[in-house]
mmCIF file of C-alpha atoms in Angstrom:
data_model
loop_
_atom_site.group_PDB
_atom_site.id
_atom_site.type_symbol
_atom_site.label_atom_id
_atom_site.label_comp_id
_atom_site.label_asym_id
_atom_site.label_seq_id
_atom_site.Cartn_x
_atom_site.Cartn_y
_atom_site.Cartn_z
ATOM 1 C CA UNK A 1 107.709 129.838 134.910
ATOM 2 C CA UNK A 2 107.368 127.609 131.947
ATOM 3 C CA UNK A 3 108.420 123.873 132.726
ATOM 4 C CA UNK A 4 109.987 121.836 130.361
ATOM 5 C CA UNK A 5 109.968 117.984 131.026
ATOM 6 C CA UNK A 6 113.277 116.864 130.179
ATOM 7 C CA UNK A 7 114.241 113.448 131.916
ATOM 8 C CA UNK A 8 116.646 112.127 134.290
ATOM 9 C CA UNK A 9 119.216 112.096 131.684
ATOM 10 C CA UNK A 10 119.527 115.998 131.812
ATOM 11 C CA UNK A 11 120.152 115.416 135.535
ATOM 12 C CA UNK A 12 122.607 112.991 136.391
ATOM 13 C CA UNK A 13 125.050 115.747 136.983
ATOM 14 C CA UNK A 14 123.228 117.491 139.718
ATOM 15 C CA UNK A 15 122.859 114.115 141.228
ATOM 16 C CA UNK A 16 126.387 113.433 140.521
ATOM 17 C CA UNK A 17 127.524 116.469 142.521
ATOM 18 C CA UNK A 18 126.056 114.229 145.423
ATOM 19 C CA UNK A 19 126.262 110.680 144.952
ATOM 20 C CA UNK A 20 129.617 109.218 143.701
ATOM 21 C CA UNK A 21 127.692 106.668 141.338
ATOM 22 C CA UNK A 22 126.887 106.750 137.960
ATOM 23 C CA UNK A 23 122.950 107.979 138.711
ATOM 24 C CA UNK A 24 120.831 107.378 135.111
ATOM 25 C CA UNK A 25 120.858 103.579 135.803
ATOM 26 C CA UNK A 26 120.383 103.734 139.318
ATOM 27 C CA UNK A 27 117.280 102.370 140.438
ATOM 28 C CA UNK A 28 114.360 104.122 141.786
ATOM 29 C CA UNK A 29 110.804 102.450 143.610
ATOM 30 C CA UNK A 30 108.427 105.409 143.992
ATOM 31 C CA UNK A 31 106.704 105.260 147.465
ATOM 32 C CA UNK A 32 103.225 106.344 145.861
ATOM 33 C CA UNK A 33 102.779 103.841 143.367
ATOM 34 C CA UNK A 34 105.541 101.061 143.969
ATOM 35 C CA UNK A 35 106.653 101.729 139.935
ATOM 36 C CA UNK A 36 110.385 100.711 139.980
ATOM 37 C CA UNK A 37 112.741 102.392 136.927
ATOM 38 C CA UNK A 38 116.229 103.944 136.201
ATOM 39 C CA UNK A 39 116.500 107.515 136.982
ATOM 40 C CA UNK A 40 117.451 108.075 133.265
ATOM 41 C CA UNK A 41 113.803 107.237 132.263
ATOM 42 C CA UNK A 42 111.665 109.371 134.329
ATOM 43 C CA UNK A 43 110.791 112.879 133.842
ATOM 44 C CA UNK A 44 112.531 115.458 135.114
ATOM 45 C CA UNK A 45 111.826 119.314 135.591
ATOM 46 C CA UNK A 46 114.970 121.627 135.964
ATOM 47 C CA UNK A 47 114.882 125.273 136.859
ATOM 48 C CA UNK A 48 116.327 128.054 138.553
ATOM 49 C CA UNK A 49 114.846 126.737 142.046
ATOM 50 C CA UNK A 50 116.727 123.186 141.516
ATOM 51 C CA UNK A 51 115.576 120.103 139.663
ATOM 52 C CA UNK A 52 112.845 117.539 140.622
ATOM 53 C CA UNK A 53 112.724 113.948 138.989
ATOM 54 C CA UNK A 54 109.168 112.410 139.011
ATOM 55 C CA UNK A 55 107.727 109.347 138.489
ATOM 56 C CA UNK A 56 106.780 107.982 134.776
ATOM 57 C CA UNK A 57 103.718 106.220 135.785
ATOM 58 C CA UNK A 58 101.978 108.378 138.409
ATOM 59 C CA UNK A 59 104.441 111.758 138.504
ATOM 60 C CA UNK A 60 104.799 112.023 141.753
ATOM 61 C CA UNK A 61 107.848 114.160 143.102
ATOM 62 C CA UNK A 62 110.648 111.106 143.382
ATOM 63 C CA UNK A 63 113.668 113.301 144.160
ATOM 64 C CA UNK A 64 114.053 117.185 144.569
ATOM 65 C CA UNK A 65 117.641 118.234 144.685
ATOM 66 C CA UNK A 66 118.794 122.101 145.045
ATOM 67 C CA UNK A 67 122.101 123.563 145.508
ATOM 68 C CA UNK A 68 121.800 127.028 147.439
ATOM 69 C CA UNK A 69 124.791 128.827 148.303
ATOM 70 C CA UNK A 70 126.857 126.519 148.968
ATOM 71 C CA UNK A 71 124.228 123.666 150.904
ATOM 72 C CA UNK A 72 122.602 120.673 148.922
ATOM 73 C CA UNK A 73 118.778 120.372 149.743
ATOM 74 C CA UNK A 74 118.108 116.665 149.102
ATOM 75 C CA UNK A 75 114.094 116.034 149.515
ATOM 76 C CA UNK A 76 113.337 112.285 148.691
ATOM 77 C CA UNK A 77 110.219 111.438 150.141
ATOM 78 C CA UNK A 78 108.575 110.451 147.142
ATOM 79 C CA UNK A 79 111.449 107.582 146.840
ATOM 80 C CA UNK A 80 111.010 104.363 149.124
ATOM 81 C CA UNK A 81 114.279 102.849 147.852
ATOM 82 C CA UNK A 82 117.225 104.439 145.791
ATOM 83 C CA UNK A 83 119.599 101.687 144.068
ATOM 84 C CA UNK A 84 122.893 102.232 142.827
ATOM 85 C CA UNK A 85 125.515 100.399 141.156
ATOM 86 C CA UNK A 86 128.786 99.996 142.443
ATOM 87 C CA UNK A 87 131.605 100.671 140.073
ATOM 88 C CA UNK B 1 137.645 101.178 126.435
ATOM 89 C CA UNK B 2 138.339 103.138 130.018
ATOM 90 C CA UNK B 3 135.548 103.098 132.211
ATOM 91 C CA UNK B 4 134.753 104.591 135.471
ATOM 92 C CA UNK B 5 135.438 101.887 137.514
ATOM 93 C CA UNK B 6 135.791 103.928 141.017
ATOM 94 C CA UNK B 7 133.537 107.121 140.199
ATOM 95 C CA UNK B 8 133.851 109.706 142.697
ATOM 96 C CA UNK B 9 132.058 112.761 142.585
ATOM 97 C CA UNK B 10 131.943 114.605 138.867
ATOM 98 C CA UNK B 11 134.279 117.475 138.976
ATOM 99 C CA UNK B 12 134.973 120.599 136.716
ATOM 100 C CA UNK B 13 137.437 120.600 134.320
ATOM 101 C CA UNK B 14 138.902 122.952 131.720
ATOM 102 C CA UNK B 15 138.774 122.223 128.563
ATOM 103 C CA UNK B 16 140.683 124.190 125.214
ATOM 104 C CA UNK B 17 138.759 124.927 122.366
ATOM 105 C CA UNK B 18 140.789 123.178 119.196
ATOM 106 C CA UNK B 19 138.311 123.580 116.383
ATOM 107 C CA UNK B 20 135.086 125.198 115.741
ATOM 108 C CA UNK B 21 132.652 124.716 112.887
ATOM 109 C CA UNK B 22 129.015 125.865 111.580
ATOM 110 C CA UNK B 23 127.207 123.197 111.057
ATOM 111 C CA UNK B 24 123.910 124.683 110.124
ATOM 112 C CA UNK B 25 122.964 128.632 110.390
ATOM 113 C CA UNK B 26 122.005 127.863 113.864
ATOM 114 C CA UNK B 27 124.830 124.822 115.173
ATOM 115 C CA UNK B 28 127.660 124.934 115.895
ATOM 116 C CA UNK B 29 129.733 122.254 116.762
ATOM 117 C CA UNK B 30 132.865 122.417 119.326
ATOM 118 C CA UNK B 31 135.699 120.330 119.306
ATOM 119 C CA UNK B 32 137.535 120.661 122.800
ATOM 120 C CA UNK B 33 140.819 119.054 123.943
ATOM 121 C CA UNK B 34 140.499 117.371 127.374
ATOM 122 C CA UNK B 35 143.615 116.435 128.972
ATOM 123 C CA UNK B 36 141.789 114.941 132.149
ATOM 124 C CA UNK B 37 139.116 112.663 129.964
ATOM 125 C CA UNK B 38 138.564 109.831 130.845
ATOM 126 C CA UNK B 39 136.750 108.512 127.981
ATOM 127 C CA UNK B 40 133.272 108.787 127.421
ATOM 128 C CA UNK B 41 130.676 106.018 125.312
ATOM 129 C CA UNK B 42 128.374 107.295 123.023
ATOM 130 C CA UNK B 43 125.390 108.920 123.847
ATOM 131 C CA UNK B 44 126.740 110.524 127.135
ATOM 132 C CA UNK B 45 126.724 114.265 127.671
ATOM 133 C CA UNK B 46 128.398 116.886 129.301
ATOM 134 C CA UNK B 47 127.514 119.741 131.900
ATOM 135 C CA UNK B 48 128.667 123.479 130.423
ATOM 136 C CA UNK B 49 129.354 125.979 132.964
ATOM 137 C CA UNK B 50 129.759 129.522 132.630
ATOM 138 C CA UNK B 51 130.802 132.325 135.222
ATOM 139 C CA UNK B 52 130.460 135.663 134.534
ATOM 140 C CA UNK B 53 132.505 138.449 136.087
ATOM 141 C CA UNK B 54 130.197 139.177 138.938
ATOM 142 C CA UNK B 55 129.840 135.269 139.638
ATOM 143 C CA UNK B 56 126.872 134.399 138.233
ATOM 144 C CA UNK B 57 126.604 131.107 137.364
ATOM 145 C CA UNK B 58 124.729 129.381 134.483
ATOM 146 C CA UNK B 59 124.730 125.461 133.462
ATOM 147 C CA UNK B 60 123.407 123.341 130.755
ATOM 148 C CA UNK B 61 123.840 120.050 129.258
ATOM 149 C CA UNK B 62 125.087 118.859 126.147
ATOM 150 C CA UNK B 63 125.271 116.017 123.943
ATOM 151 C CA UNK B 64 128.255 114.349 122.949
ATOM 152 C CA UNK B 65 129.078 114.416 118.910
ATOM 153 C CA UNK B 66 132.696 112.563 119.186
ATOM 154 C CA UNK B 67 132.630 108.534 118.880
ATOM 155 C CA UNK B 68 134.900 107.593 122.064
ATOM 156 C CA UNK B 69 137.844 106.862 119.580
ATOM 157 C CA UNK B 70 138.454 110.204 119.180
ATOM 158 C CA UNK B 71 139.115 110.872 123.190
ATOM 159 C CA UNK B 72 141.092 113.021 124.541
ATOM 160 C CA UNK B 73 139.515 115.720 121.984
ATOM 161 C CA UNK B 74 135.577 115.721 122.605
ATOM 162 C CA UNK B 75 133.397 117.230 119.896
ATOM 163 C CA UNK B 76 129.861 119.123 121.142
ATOM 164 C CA UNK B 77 127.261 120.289 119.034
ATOM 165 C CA UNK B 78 125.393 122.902 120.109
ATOM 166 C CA UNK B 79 122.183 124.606 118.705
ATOM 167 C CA UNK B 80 121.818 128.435 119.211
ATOM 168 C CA UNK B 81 118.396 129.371 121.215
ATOM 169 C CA UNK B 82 117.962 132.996 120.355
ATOM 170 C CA UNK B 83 116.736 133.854 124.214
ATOM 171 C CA UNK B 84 119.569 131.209 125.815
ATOM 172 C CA UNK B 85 122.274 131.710 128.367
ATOM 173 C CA UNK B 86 124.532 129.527 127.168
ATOM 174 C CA UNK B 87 124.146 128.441 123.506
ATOM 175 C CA UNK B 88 124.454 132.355 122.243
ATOM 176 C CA UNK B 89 127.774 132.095 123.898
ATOM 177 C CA UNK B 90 128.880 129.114 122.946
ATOM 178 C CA UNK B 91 127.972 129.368 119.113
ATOM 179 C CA UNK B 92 128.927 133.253 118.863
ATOM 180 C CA UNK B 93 131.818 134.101 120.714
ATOM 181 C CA UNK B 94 133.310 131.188 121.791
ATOM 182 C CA UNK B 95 136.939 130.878 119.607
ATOM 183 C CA UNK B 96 139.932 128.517 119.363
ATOM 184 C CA UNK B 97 142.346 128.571 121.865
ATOM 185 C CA UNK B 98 139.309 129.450 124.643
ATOM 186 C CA UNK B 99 138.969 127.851 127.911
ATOM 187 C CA UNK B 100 135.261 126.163 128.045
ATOM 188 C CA UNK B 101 134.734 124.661 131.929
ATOM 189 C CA UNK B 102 132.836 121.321 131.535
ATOM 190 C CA UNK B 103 132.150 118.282 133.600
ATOM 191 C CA UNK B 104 131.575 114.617 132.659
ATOM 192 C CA UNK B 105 130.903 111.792 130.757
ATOM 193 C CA UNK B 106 127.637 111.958 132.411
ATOM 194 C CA UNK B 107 125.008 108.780 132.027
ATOM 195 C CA UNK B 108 124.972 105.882 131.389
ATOM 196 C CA UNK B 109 121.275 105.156 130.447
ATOM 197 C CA UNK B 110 120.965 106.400 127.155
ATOM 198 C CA UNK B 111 124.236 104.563 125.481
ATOM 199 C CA UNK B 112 124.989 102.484 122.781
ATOM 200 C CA UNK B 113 128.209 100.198 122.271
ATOM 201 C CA UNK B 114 128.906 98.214 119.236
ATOM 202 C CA UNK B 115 129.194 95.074 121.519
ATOM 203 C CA UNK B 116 125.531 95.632 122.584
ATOM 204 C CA UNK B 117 124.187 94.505 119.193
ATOM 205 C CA UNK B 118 121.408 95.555 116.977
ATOM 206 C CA UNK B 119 119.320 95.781 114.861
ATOM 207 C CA UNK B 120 119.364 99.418 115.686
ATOM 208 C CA UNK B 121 116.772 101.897 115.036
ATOM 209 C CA UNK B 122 117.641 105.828 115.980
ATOM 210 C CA UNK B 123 115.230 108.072 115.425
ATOM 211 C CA UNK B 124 116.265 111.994 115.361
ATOM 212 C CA UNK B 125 114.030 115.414 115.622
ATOM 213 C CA UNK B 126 116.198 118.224 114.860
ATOM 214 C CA UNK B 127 119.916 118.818 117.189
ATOM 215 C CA UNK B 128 118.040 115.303 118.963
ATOM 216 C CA UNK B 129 120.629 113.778 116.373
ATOM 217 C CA UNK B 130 123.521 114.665 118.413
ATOM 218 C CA UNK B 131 123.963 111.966 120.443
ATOM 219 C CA UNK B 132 122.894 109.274 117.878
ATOM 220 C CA UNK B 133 125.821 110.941 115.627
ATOM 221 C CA UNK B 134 127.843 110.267 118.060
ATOM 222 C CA UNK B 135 126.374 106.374 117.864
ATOM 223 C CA UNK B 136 126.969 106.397 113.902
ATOM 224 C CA UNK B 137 130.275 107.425 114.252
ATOM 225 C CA UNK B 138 131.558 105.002 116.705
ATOM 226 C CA UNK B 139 129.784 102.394 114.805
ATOM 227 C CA UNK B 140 131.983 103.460 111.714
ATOM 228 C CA UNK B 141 135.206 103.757 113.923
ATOM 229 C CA UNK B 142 134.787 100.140 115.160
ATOM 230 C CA UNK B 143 133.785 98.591 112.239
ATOM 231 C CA UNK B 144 130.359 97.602 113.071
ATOM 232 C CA UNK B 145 128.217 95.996 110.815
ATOM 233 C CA UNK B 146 124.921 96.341 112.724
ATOM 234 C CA UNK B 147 122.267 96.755 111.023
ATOM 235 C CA UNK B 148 121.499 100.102 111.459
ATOM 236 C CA UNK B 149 118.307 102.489 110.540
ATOM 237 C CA UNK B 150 118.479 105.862 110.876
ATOM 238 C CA UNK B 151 115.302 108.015 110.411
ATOM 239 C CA UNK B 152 116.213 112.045 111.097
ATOM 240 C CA UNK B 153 113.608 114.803 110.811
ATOM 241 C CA UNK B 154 114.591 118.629 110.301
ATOM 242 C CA UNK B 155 112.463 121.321 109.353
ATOM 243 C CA UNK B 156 114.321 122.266 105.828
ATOM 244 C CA UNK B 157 117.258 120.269 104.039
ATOM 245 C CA UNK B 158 119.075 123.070 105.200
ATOM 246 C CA UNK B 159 118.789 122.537 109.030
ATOM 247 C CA UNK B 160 119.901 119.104 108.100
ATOM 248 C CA UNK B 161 122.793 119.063 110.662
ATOM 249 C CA UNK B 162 125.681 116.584 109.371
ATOM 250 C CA UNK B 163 124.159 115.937 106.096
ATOM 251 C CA UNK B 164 127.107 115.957 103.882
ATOM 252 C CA UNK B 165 128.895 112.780 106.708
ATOM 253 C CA UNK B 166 125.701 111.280 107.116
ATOM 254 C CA UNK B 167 126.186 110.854 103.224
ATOM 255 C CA UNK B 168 129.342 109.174 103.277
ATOM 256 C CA UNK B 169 128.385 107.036 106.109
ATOM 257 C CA UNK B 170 125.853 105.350 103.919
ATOM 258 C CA UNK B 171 127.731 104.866 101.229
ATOM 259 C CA UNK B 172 130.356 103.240 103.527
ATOM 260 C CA UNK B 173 128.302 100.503 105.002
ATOM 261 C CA UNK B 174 125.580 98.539 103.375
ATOM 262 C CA UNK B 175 123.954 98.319 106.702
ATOM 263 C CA UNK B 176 123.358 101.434 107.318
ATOM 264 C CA UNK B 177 119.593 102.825 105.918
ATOM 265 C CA UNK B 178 119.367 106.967 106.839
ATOM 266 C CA UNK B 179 115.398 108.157 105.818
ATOM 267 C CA UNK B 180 114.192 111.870 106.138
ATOM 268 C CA UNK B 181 112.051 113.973 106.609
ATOM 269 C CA UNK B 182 111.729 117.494 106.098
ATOM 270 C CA UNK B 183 108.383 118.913 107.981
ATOM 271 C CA UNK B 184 107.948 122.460 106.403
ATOM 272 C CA UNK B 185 110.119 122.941 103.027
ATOM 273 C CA UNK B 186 110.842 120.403 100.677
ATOM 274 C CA UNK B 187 113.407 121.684 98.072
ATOM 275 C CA UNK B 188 112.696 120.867 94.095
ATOM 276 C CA UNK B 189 112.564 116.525 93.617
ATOM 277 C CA UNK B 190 113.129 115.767 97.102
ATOM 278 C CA UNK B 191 112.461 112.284 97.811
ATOM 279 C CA UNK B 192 112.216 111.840 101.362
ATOM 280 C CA UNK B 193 109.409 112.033 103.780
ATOM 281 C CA UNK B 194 107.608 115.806 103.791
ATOM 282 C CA UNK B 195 105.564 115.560 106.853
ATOM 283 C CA UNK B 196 105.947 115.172 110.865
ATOM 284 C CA UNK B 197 106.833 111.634 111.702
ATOM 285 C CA UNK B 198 103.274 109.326 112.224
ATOM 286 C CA UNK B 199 102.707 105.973 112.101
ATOM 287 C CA UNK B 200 102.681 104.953 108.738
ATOM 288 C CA UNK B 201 106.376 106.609 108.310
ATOM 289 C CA UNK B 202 107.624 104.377 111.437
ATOM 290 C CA UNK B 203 105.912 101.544 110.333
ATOM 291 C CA UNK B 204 107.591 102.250 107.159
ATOM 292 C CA UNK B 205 111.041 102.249 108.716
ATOM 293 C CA UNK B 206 111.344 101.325 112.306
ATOM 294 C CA UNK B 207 112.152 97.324 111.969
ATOM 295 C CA UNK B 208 109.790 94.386 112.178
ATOM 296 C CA UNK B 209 108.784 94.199 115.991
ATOM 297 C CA UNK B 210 109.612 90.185 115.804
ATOM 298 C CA UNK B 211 114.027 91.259 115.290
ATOM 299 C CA UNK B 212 113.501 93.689 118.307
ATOM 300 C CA UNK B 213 115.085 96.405 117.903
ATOM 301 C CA UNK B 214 117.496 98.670 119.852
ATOM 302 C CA UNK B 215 115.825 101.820 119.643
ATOM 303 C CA UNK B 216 117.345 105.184 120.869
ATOM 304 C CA UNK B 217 114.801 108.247 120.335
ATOM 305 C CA UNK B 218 115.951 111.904 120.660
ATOM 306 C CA UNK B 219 114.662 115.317 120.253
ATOM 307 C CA UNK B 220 112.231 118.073 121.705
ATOM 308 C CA UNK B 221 110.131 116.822 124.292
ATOM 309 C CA UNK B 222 106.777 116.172 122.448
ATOM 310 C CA UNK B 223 108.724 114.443 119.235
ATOM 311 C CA UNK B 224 110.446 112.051 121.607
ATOM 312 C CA UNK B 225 106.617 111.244 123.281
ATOM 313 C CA UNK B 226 105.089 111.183 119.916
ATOM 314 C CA UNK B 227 107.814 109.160 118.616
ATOM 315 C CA UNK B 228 107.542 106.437 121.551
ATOM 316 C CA UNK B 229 104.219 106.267 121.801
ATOM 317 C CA UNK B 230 103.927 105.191 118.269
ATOM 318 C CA UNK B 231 106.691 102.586 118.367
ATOM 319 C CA UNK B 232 104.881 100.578 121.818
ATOM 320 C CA UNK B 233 101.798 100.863 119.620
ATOM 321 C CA UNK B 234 103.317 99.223 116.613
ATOM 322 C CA UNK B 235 104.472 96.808 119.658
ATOM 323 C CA UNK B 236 108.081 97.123 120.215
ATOM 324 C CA UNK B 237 109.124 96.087 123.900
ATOM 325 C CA UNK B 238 109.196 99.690 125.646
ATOM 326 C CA UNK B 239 112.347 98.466 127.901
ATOM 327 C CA UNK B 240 113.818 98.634 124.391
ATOM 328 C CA UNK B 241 112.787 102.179 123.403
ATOM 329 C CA UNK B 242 115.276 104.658 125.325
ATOM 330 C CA UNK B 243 114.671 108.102 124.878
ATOM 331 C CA UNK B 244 116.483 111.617 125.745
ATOM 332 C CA UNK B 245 113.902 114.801 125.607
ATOM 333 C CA UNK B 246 115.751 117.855 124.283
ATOM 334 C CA UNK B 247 115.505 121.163 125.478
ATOM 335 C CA UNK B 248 116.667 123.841 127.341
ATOM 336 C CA UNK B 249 117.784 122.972 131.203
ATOM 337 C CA UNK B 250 116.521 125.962 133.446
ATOM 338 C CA UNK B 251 119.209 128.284 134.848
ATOM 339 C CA UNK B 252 120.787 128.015 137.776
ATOM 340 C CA UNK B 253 121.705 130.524 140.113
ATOM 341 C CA UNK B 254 124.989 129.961 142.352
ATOM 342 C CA UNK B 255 125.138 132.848 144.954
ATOM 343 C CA UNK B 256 128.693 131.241 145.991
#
C-alpha cells in the first residue's frame, strides 16, 4: 500500500483518543538516536492498519497506535520519554 | 479567547451544516454550526467521521478555514480527491441542514495568534492554504498589523482557492504582501510567478533571515519538503519553519 508521510499534525486525534493532553506539542526523545521534538514535527504514516509517528532525524518507529475493535494497541518502544503539557 | 484548560479525551460531536459554497471546481468549503465548540485558534483541524449503514467507518482530517471569531459556526474547506472516501462525500452530497460528525480543535503545533508576532511568512501549495486562510482571517478580525507575506502556488488562476477575499484582504492592510504562482497555465498578462516555487522565488519573497520570520508552510508532502529545505538553506532558524504535509490520511476500518 502506498504510504504517504503526513506528520504528527494529521495525528493528534488518534493520540487524543488516548491521552487527555493536547499531543502536537508534546515532547518526544527517540530511544535510537536521543533526537528530542514535538510530535507535531515528525513524520507520520497513517493507514488502514493504524498510524505510526517516526523520528525526523533517523525515522525510526517512535509511536505505533491502532484501534481494533474496540482495543487500543499502543507500541512505543522507539520512545524513551513522552512529555506532555498539563493544561 | 477559550482555551482547553482541562482537556479530557477528544470526543465526537454533531455538527449542522449552515452554508455550503464552491470554491473552486474541485473545493468546497463547509460552514458548520457547533453548539458544543469550544473555540478553536487558527491553524487547528478537525477529525471527519463517517458511518455508513453497515458500520463502516472512515476518518480524515481537515483544516480549519474560520478565524476563531467566528466560533460557534466553523468553516472547512475541503478539496475533492476523485478516488477519496470522504471528500466525494463531503463536496457532492453533503447539503444544508445535514448532520456532519466531527471532533476537535485538534493541535496545537502548527498555530498562529496575533499576540505571537511576526514578521510572518506563509507559504501555500494548492488546498495547503487552508489553514493559513484561516491565519489571514483572524489577523483581519483582530486588527493585526503584522507584517505579513503571503506566497500561494496553484496550478491555474482558476484553482486559485479564495482569490476574490485574498483580494480584498490586501487592499485592506498595507501589511499584507500576497505573491503567486501559477505552475502550469498562466492566463493572458499575468504577472505573477509561472513556475514551481525554487530558490530564487523565496529569496525573492520569504523575508530577510536577520527579522526572523514566523514561517508556517503547507501543502502536499514534497512542496512542504521542497519548500523547507530551501528556506534553512537561505538560513532561516528551522525551529521557526513549521510545516503541515497535506494529503490524504489512510482509511480506517472500525469493526465496532
Amino acid at each position: 500500500m502506498m504510504e504517504n508521510k503526513l506528520d504528527g499534525n494529521a495525528a493528534a486525534g488518534n493520540l487524543e483518543e488516548i491521552f487527555p493532553f493536547e499531543m502536537t506539542l508534546a515532547q518526544a526523545t527517540c530511544a535510537g538516536c536521543g533526537a528530542h521534538d514535538v510530535i507535531g514535527a515528525a513524520g507520520a504514516y497513517m493507514h488502514g492498519m493504524g498510524t505510526i509517528i517516526r523520528c525526523n532525524r533517523c525515522d525510526a518507529a517512535l509511536i505505533r497506535v491502532a484501534h481494533i475493535r474496540g482495543h487500543y494497541l499502543l507500541d512505543m518502544r522507539g520512545v524513551s520519554v513522552l512529555q506532555m503539557k498539563e493544561g | 479567547m477559550e482555551r482547553r484548560t482541562l482537556l479530557g479525551r477528544l470526543s465526537w460531536q454533531l455538527g449542522e451544516v449552515v452554508a455550503t459554497r464552491p470554491e473552486t471546481a474541485r473545493t468546497k468549503s463547509i460552514t458548520l454550526d457547533l453548539p458544543g465548540w469550544r473555540g478553536h485558534r487558527a491553524g487547528q483541524h478537525v477529525d471527519v467521521r463517517l458511518t455508513a449503514e453497515d458500520g463502516y467507518r472512515a476518518e480524515r482530517s481537515y483544516s480549519i478555514a474560520s478565524p476563531p471569531e467566528e466560533a460557534p459556526r466553523v468553516t472547512l474547506t475541503v478539496e475533492r480527491l476523485d478516488d477519496g472516501e470522504v471528500s466525494p462525500y463531503l463536496t457532492e452530497e453533503l447539503r444544508v441542514g445535514d448532520k456532519l460528525e466531527l471532533r476537535g480543535p485538534i493541535g496545537g503545533y502548527f498555530v498562529w495568534e496575533a499576540e505571537m508576532g511576526g514578521p510572518l511568512l506563509l507559504v501555500a501549495g494548492g488546498s495547503g492554504i487552508v489553514p493559513l486562510m484561516a491565519m489571514l482571517r483572524h489577523r483581519a478580525a483582530a486588527e493585526s498589523t503584522v507584517a505579513t507575506r503571503l506566497l500561494y502556488s496553484s496550478r491555474s488562476l482558476e484553482e486559485v482557492i479564495y482569490r476574490d477575499e485574498l483580494d480584498r484582504l490586501v487592499k485592506r492592510s498595507a501589511m499584507l504582501a500576497v505573491a503567486q504562482t501559477l505552475t502550469r497555465a498562466q492566463p493572458p498578462g499575468w504577472t505573477g510567478y509561472s513556475r514551481r516555487i525554487d530558490l530564487q522565488m523565496l529569496r525573492e519573497v520569504a523575508w530577510p533571515v536577520a527579522q526572523r520570520p514566523l514561517t508556517f508552510v503547507c501543502g502536499p508532502t514534497p512542496f512542504v519538503e521542497t519548500a523547507a529545505a530551501i528556506l534553512v538553506e537561505l538560513g532561516h532558524e528551522p525551529a521557526r519553519i513549521k510545516t503541515e504535509r497535506f494529503g490524504p490520511t489512510g482509511e480506517k476500518h472500525d469493526g465496532e
